[in-house]
Short mmCIF file of C-alpha atoms in Angstrom, two decimals:
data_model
loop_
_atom_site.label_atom_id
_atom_site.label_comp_id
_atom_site.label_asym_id
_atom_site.label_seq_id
_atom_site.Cartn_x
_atom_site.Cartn_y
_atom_site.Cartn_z
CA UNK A 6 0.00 0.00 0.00
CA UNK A 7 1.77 3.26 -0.91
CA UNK A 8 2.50 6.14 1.62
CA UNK A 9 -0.27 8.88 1.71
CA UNK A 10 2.03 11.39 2.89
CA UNK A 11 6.08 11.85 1.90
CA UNK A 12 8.68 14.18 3.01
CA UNK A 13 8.63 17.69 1.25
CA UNK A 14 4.61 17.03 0.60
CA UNK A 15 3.07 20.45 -0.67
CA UNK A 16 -0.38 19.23 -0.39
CA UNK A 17 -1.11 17.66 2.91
CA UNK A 18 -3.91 20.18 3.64
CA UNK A 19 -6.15 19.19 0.53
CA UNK A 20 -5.16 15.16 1.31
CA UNK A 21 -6.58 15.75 4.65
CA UNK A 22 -9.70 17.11 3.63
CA UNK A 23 -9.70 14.38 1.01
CA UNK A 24 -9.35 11.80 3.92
CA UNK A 25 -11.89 13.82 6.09
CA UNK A 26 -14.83 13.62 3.16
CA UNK A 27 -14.52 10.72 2.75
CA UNK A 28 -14.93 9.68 6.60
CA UNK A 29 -17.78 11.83 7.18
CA UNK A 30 -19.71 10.57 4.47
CA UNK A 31 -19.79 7.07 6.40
CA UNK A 32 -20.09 4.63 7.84
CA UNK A 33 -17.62 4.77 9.67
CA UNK A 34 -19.36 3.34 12.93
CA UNK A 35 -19.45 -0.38 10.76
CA UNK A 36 -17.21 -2.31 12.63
CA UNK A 37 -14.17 -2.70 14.41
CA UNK A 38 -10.87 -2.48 11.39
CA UNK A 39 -8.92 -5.11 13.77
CA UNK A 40 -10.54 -7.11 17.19
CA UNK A 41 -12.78 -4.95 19.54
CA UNK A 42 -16.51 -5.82 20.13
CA UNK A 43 -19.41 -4.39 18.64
CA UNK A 44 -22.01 -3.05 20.62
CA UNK A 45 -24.86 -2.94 18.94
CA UNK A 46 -26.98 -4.21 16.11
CA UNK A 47 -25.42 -4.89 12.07
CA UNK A 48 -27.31 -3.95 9.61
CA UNK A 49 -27.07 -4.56 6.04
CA UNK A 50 -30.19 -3.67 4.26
CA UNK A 51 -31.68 -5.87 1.02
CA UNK A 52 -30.57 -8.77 2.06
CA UNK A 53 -30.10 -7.76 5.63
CA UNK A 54 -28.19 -9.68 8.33
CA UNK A 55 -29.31 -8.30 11.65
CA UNK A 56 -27.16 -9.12 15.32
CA UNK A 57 -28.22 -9.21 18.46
CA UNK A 58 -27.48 -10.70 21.91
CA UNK A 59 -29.90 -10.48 24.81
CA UNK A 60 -28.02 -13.02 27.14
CA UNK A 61 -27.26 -16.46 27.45
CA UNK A 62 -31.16 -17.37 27.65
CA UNK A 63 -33.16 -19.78 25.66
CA UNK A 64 -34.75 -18.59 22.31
CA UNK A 65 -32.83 -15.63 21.93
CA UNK A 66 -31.65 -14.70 18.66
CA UNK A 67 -28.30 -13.48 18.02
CA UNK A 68 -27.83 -13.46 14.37
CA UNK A 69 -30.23 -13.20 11.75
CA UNK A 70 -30.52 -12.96 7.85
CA UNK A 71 -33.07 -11.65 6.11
CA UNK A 72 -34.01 -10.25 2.55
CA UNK A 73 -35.25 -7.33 3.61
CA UNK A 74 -34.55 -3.96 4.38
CA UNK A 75 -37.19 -3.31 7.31
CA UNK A 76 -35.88 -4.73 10.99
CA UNK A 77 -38.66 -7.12 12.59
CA UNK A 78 -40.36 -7.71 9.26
CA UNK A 79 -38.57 -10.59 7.44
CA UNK A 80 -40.11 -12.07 4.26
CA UNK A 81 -37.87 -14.98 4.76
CA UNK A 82 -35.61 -15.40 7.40
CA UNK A 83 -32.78 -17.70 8.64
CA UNK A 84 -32.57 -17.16 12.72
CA UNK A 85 -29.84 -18.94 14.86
CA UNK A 86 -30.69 -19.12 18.52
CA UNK A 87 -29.46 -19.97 21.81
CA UNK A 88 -30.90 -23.10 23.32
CA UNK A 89 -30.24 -22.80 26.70
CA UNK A 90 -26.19 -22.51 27.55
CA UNK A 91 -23.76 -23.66 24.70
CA UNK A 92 -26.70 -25.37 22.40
CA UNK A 93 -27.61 -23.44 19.26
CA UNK A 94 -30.73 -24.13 16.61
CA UNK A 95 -31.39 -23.04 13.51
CA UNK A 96 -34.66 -21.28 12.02
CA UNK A 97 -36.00 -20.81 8.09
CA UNK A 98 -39.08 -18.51 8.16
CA UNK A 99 -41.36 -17.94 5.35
CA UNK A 100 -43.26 -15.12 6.22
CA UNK A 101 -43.74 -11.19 6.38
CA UNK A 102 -44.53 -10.96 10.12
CA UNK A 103 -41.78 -11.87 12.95
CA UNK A 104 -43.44 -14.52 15.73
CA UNK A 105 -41.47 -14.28 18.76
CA UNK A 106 -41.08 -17.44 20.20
CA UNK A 107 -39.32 -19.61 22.16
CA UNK A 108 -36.24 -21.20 20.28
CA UNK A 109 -36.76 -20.05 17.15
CA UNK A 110 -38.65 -17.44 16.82
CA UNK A 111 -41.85 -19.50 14.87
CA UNK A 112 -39.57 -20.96 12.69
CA UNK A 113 -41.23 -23.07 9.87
CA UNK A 114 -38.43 -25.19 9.20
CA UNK A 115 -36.09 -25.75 12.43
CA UNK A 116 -32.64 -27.21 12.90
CA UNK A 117 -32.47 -28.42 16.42
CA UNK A 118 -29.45 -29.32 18.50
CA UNK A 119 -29.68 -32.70 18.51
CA UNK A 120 -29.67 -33.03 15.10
CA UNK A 121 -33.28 -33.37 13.70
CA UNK A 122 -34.95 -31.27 11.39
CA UNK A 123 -38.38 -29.94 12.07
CA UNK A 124 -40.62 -28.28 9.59
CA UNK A 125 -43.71 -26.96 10.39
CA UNK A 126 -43.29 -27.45 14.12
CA UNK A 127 -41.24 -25.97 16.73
CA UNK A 128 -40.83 -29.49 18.86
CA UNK A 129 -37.94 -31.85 18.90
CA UNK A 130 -39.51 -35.34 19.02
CA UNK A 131 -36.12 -36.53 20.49
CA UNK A 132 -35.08 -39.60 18.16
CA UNK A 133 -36.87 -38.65 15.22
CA UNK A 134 -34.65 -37.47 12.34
CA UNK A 135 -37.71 -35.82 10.48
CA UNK A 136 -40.50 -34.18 12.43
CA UNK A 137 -43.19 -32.89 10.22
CA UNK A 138 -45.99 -31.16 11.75
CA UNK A 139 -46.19 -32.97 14.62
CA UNK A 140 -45.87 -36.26 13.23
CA UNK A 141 -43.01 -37.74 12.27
CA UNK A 142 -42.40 -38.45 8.32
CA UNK A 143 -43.49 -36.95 4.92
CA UNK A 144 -45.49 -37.10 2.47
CA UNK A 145 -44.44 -36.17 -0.80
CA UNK A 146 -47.96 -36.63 -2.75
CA UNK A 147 -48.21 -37.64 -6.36
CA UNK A 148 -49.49 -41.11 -7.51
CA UNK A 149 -49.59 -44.77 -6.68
CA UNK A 150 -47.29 -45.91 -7.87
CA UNK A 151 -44.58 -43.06 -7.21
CA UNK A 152 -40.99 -43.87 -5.79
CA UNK A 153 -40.81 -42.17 -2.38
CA UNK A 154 -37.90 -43.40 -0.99
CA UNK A 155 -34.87 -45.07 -2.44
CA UNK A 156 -31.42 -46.10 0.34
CA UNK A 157 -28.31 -48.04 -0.57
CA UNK A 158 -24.76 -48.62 -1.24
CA UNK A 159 -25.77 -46.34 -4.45
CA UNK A 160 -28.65 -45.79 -7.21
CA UNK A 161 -28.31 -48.78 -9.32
CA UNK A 162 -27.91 -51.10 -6.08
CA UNK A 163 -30.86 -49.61 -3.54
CA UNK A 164 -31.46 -51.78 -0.64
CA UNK A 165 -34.85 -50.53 0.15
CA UNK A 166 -37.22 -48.60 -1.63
CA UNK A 167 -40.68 -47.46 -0.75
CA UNK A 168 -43.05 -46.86 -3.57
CA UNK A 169 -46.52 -44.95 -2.72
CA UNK A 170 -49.63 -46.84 -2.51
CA UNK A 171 -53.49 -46.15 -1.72
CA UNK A 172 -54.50 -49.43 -0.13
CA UNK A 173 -55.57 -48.75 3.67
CA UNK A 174 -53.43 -49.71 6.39
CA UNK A 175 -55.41 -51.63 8.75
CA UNK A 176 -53.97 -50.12 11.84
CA UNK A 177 -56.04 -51.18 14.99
CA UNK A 178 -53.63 -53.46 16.96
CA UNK A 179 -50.73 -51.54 18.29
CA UNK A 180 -47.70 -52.46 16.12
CA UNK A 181 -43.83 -51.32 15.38
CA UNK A 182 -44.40 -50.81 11.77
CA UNK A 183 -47.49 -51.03 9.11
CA UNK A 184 -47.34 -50.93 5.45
CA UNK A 185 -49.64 -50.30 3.05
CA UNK A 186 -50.57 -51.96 -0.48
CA UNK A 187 -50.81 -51.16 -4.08
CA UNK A 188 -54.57 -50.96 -4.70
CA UNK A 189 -54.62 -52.85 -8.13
CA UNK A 190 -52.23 -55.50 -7.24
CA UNK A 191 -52.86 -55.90 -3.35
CA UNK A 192 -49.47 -56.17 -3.06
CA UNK A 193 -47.76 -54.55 0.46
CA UNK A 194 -44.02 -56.26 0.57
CA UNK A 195 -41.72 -58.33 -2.60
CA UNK A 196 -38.65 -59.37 -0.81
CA UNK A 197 -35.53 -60.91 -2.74
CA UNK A 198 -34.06 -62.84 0.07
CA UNK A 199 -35.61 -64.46 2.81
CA UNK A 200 -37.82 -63.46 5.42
CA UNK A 201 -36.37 -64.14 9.14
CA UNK A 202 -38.34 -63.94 12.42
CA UNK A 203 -37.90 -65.23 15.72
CA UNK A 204 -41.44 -66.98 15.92
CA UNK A 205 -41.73 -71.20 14.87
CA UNK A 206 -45.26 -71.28 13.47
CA UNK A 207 -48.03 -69.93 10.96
CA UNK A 208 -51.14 -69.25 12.85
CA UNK A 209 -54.33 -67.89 11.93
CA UNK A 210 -57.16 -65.67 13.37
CA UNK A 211 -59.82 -67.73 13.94
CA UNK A 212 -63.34 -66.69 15.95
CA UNK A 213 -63.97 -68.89 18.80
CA UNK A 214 -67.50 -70.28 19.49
CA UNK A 215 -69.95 -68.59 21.55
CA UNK A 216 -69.74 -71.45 24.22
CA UNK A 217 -65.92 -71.93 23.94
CA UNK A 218 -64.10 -70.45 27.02
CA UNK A 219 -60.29 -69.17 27.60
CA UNK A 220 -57.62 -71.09 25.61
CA UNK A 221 -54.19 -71.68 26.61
CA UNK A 222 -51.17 -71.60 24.87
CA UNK A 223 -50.41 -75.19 23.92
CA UNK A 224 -53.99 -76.34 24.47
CA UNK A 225 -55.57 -78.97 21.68
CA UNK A 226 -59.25 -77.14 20.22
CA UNK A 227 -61.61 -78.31 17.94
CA UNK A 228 -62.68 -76.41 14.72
CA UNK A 229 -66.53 -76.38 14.28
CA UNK A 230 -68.32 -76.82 10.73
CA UNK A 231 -68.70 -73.19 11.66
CA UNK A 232 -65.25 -72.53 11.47
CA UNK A 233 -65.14 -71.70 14.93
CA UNK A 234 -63.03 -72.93 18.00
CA UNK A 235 -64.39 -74.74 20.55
CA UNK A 236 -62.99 -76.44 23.63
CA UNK A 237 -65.59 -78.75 23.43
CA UNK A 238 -65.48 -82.47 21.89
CA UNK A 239 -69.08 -82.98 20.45
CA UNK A 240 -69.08 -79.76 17.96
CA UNK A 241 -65.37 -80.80 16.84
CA UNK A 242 -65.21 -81.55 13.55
CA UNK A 243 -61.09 -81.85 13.22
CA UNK A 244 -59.01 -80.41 15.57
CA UNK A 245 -55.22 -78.00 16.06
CA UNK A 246 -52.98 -76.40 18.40
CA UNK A 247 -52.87 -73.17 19.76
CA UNK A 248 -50.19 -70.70 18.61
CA UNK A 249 -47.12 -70.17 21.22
CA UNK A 250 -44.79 -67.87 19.12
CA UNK A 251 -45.95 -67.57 15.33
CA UNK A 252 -44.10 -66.20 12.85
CA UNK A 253 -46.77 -65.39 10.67
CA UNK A 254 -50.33 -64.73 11.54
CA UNK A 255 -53.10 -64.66 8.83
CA UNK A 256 -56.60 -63.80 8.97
CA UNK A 257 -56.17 -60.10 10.94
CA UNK A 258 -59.63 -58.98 10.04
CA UNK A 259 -61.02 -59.69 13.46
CA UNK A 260 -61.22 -55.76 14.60
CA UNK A 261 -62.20 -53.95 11.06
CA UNK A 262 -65.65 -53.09 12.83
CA UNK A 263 -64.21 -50.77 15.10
CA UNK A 264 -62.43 -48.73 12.84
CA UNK A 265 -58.69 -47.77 12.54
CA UNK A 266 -56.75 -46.65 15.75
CA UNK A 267 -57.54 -42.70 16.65
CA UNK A 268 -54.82 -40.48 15.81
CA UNK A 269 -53.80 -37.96 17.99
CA UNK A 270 -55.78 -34.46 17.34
CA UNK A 271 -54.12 -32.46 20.79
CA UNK A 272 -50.45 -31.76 18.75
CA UNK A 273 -47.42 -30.13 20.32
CA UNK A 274 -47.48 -28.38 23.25
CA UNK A 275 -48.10 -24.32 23.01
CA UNK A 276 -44.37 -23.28 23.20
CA UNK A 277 -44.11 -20.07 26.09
CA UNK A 278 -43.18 -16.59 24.09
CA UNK A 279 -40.33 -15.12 25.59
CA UNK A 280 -40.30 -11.47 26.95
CA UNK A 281 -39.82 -9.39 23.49
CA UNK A 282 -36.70 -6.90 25.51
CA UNK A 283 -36.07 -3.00 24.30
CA UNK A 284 -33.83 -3.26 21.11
CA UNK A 285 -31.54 -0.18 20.84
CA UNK A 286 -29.70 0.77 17.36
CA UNK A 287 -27.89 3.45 15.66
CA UNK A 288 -29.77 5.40 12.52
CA UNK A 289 -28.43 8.16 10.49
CA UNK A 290 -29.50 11.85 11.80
CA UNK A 291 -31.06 13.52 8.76
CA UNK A 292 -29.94 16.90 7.93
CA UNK A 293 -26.31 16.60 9.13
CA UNK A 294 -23.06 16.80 7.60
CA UNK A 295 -20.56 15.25 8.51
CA UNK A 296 -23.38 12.10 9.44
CA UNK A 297 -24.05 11.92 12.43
CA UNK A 298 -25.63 8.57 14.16
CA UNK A 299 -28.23 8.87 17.40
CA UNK A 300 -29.67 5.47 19.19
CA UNK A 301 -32.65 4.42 18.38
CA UNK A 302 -34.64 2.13 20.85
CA UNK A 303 -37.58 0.26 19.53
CA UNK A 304 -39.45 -0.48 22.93
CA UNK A 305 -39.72 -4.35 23.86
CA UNK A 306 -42.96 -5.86 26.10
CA UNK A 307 -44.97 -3.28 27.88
CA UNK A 308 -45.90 -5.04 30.96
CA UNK A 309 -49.48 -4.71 29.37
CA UNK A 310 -48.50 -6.29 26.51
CA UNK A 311 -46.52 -8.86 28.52
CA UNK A 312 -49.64 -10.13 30.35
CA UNK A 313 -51.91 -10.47 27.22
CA UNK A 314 -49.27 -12.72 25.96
CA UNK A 315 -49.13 -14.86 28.98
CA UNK A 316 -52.78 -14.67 29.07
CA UNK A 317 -53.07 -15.93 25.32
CA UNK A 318 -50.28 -18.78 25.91
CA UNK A 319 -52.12 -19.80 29.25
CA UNK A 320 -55.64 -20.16 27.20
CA UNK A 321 -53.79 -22.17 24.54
CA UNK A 322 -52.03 -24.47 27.25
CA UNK A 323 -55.30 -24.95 28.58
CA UNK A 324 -56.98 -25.96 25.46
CA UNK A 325 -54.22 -27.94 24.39
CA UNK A 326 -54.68 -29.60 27.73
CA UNK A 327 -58.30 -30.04 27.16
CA UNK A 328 -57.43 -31.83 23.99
CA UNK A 329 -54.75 -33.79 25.26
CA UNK A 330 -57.04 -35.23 27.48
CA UNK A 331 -60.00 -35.53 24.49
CA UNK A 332 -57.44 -37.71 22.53
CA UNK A 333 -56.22 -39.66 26.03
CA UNK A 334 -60.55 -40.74 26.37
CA UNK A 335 -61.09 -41.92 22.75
CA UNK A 336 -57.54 -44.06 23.17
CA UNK A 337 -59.32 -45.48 25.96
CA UNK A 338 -62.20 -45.90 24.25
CA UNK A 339 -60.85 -47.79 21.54
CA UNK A 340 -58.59 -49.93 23.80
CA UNK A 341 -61.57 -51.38 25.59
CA UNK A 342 -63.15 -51.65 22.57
CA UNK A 343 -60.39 -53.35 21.12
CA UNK A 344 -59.94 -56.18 23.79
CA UNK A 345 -63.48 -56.91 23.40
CA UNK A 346 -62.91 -58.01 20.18
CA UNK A 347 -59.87 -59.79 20.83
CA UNK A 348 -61.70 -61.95 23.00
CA UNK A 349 -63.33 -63.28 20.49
CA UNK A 350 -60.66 -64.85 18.62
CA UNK A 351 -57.12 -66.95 19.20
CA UNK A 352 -54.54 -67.70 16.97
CA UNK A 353 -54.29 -71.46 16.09
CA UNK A 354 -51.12 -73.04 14.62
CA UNK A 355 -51.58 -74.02 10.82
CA UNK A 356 -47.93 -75.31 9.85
CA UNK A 357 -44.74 -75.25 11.43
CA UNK A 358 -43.40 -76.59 15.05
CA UNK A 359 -44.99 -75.91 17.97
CA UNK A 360 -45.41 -77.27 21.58
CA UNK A 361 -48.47 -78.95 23.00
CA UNK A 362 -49.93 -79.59 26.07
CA UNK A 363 -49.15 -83.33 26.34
CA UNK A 364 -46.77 -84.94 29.20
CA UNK A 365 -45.02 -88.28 28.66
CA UNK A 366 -44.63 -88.43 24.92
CA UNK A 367 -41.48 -89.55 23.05
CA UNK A 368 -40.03 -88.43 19.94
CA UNK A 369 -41.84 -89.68 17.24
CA UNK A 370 -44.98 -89.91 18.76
CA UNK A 371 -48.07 -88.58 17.20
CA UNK A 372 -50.29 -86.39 19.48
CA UNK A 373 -54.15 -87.79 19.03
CA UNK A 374 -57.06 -85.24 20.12
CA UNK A 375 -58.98 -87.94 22.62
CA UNK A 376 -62.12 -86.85 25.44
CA UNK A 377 -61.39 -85.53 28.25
CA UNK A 378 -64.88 -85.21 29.93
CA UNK A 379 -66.92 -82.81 27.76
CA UNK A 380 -63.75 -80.94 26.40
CA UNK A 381 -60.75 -82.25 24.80
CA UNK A 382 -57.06 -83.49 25.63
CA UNK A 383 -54.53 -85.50 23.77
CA UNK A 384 -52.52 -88.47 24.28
CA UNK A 385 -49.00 -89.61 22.54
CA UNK A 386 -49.33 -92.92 20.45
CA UNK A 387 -46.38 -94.63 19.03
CA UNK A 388 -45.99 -94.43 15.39
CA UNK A 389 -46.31 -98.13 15.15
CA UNK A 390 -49.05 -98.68 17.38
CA UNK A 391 -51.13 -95.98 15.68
CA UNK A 392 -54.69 -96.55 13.66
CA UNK A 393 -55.79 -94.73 10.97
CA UNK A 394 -59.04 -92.93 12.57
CA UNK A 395 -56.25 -91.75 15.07
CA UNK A 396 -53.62 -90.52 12.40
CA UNK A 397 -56.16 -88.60 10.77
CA UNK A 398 -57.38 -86.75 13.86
CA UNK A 399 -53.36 -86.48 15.23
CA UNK A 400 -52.29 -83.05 15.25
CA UNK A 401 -48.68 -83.63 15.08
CA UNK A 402 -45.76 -85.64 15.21
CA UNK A 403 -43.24 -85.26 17.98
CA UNK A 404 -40.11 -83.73 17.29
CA UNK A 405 -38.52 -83.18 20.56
CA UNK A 406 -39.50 -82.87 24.58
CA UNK A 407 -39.19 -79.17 26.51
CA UNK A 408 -37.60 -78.95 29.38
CA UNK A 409 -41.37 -78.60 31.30
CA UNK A 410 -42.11 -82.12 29.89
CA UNK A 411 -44.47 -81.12 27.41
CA UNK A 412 -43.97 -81.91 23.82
CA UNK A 413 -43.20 -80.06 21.18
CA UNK A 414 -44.45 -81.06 17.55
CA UNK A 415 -44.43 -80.30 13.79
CA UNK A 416 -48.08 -79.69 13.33
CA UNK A 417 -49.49 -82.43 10.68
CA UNK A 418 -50.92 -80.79 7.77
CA UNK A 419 -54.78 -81.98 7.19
#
């Protein structure tokens, strides 16, 4: 950089006053050339970036970008925040009026500490990646048909992909995961390599018999010409095993008349609005040369003000309360109803291995249905010893004894 003054100089007076114009006319009030702090607002209008620190309190902003040139009224708006000591979030606005609120000032897509992304929603749901308006996920719209989702090693080798489907999801028992179908094929899952679960047998829904009482695990039943269960031998018409740990269970139709599961109607919690504080910044002073700067306060919260906030945030906490507790009585509601209905079925083993409630057999054995009073039991008969009327009632063959005694069998197919 070359020297702005020399020895023998014969104009220092008009390089001054070059050096002085060019100061007053600003700003010169910007920013600290090397370290130092600034002490109040930045302001840097269309697009805008706007500083502030109020303390080391949750939800206050201390940087924001706008594009705009008017402070407080940012058509779109990136915000970060403190969260409460060292944690800082991120919030997108999309909107002409500024919210205050709580950790991020009613941010419509949020960046949270943790790591999860929130749009539409100002709550982090913890271990949910994507929070969407209170419920975790997204939906994308289009067609049936359309790929929604598509994870792998890379494009040509995805190991899952979700394609969209308008089949309903029958989603009254509570479950880990549902899946839909394909409305013209009625398919839900194709899987290229096997299927692996921790259960031993198919089972089946079926309705029990208005007579037939509680069935254990284990326990022989007869099937009606109903198709019922009964634990009854005169209305038996063939007989099975009930389920212990299936692997696959058919025939879950048995609560469509009570509808699906409610969904939750109550959503986040109201979020508290912090106390908007007096904002003080420097603005030009028209009519003044050199420029001179005054401060500026915009006022914060009158106390007035203050208490109709608190008063609107305590009438939303209440009805979101009210609703809370709406969506906690139709749970109930559908719970009971829900068991009701369960009591009307079981699940009864149609292939695989399963045990049975049947001491002293061997391996090899065949397990025969036989009376037991009224209701029904079963005895082991040797494979040699066995008749055919008794082969074709058997409802399995022995495979190996559990350590309670009972054994446990690969149910026969009829």
């Amino acid at each position: 950089m070359a020297l702005k003054f020399t020895a023998g100089m014969k104009n220092v007076v008009e390089v001054l006053n070059q050096m002085w114009d060019a100061f007053a006319a600003g700003p010169y009030n910007a920013l600290p050339l090397t370290g130092g702090t600034v002490t109040g607002p930045v302001n840097i209008n269309s697009p805008s970036i706007y500083g502030r620190y109020n303390g080391n309190a949750a939800g206050n902003a201390y940087l924001s970008m706008a594009f705009s040139s008017v402070t407080y009224a940012f058509i779109g708006q990136a915000t970060a925040t403190t969260g409460g000591g060292v944690d800082v979030d991120m919030g997108i606005r999309a909107e002409n009026t500024l919210i205050f609120g709580a950790g991020g000032f009613g941010a419509k897509m949020k960046l949270f500490p943790s790591g999860n992304l929130g749009v539409g929603t100002s709550s982090d749901s913890g271990a949910d990646r994507l929070q969407v308006a209170g419920m975790a996920g997204f939906f994308p719209g289009g067609l049936q048909g359309q790929r929604l989702i598509r994870a792998g090693v890379s494009p040509e080798y995805p190991s899952v992909v979700a394609w969209a489907g308008n089949g309903v999801i029958p989603s009254q028992g509570a479950t880990v995961l549902s899946v839909g179908k394909n409305s013209v094929t009625d398919r839900g899952i194709d899987v290229m390599g096997t299927v692996n679960t921790m259960g031993n047998d198919y089972a089946e829904y079926i309705v029990k018999s208005a007579a037939c009482g509680p069935v254990e695990k284990g326990q022989i039943v007869g099937i009606t010409a109903e198709n019922t269960i009964t634990d009854q031998w005169a209305p038996a018409v063939m007989f099975a095993i009930k389920s212990t740990l299936p692997s696959f269970v058919g025939g879950d139709t048995w609560a469509s008349s009570i509808g699906p599961r409610p969904d939750p109607q109550a959503g986040p919690a109201p979020v508290q609005p912090p106390r908007r504080l007096d904002v003080t910044e420097q603005q030009p002073l028209p009519g003044t040369n050199p420029q001179e700067y005054h401060d500026v306060v915009t006022p914060g919260d009158t106390d007035a003000e203050w208490a109709v906030k608190q008063a609107a945030y305590a009438a939303a906490l209440a009805v979101h309360a009210a609703a809370v507790q709406q969506d906690a009585k139709a749970m109930a509601t559908f719970e009971a109803a829900l068991e009701i209905e369960r009591q009307k079925v079981d699940r009864i083993a149609i292939a695989g291995r399963v045990p049975v409630n049947v001491l002293g057999a061997q391996p090899g054995d065949y397990i025969v249905p036989v009376h037991d009073g009224e209701g029904i039991a079963g005895i082991a008969v040797h494979a040699d010893d066995i008749t055919m009327p008794q082969y074709l009632r058997a409802v399995g063959r022995v495979i190996s004894i559990e350590p309670d005694g009972r054994a446990y069998v690969m149910v026969k197919a009829v």
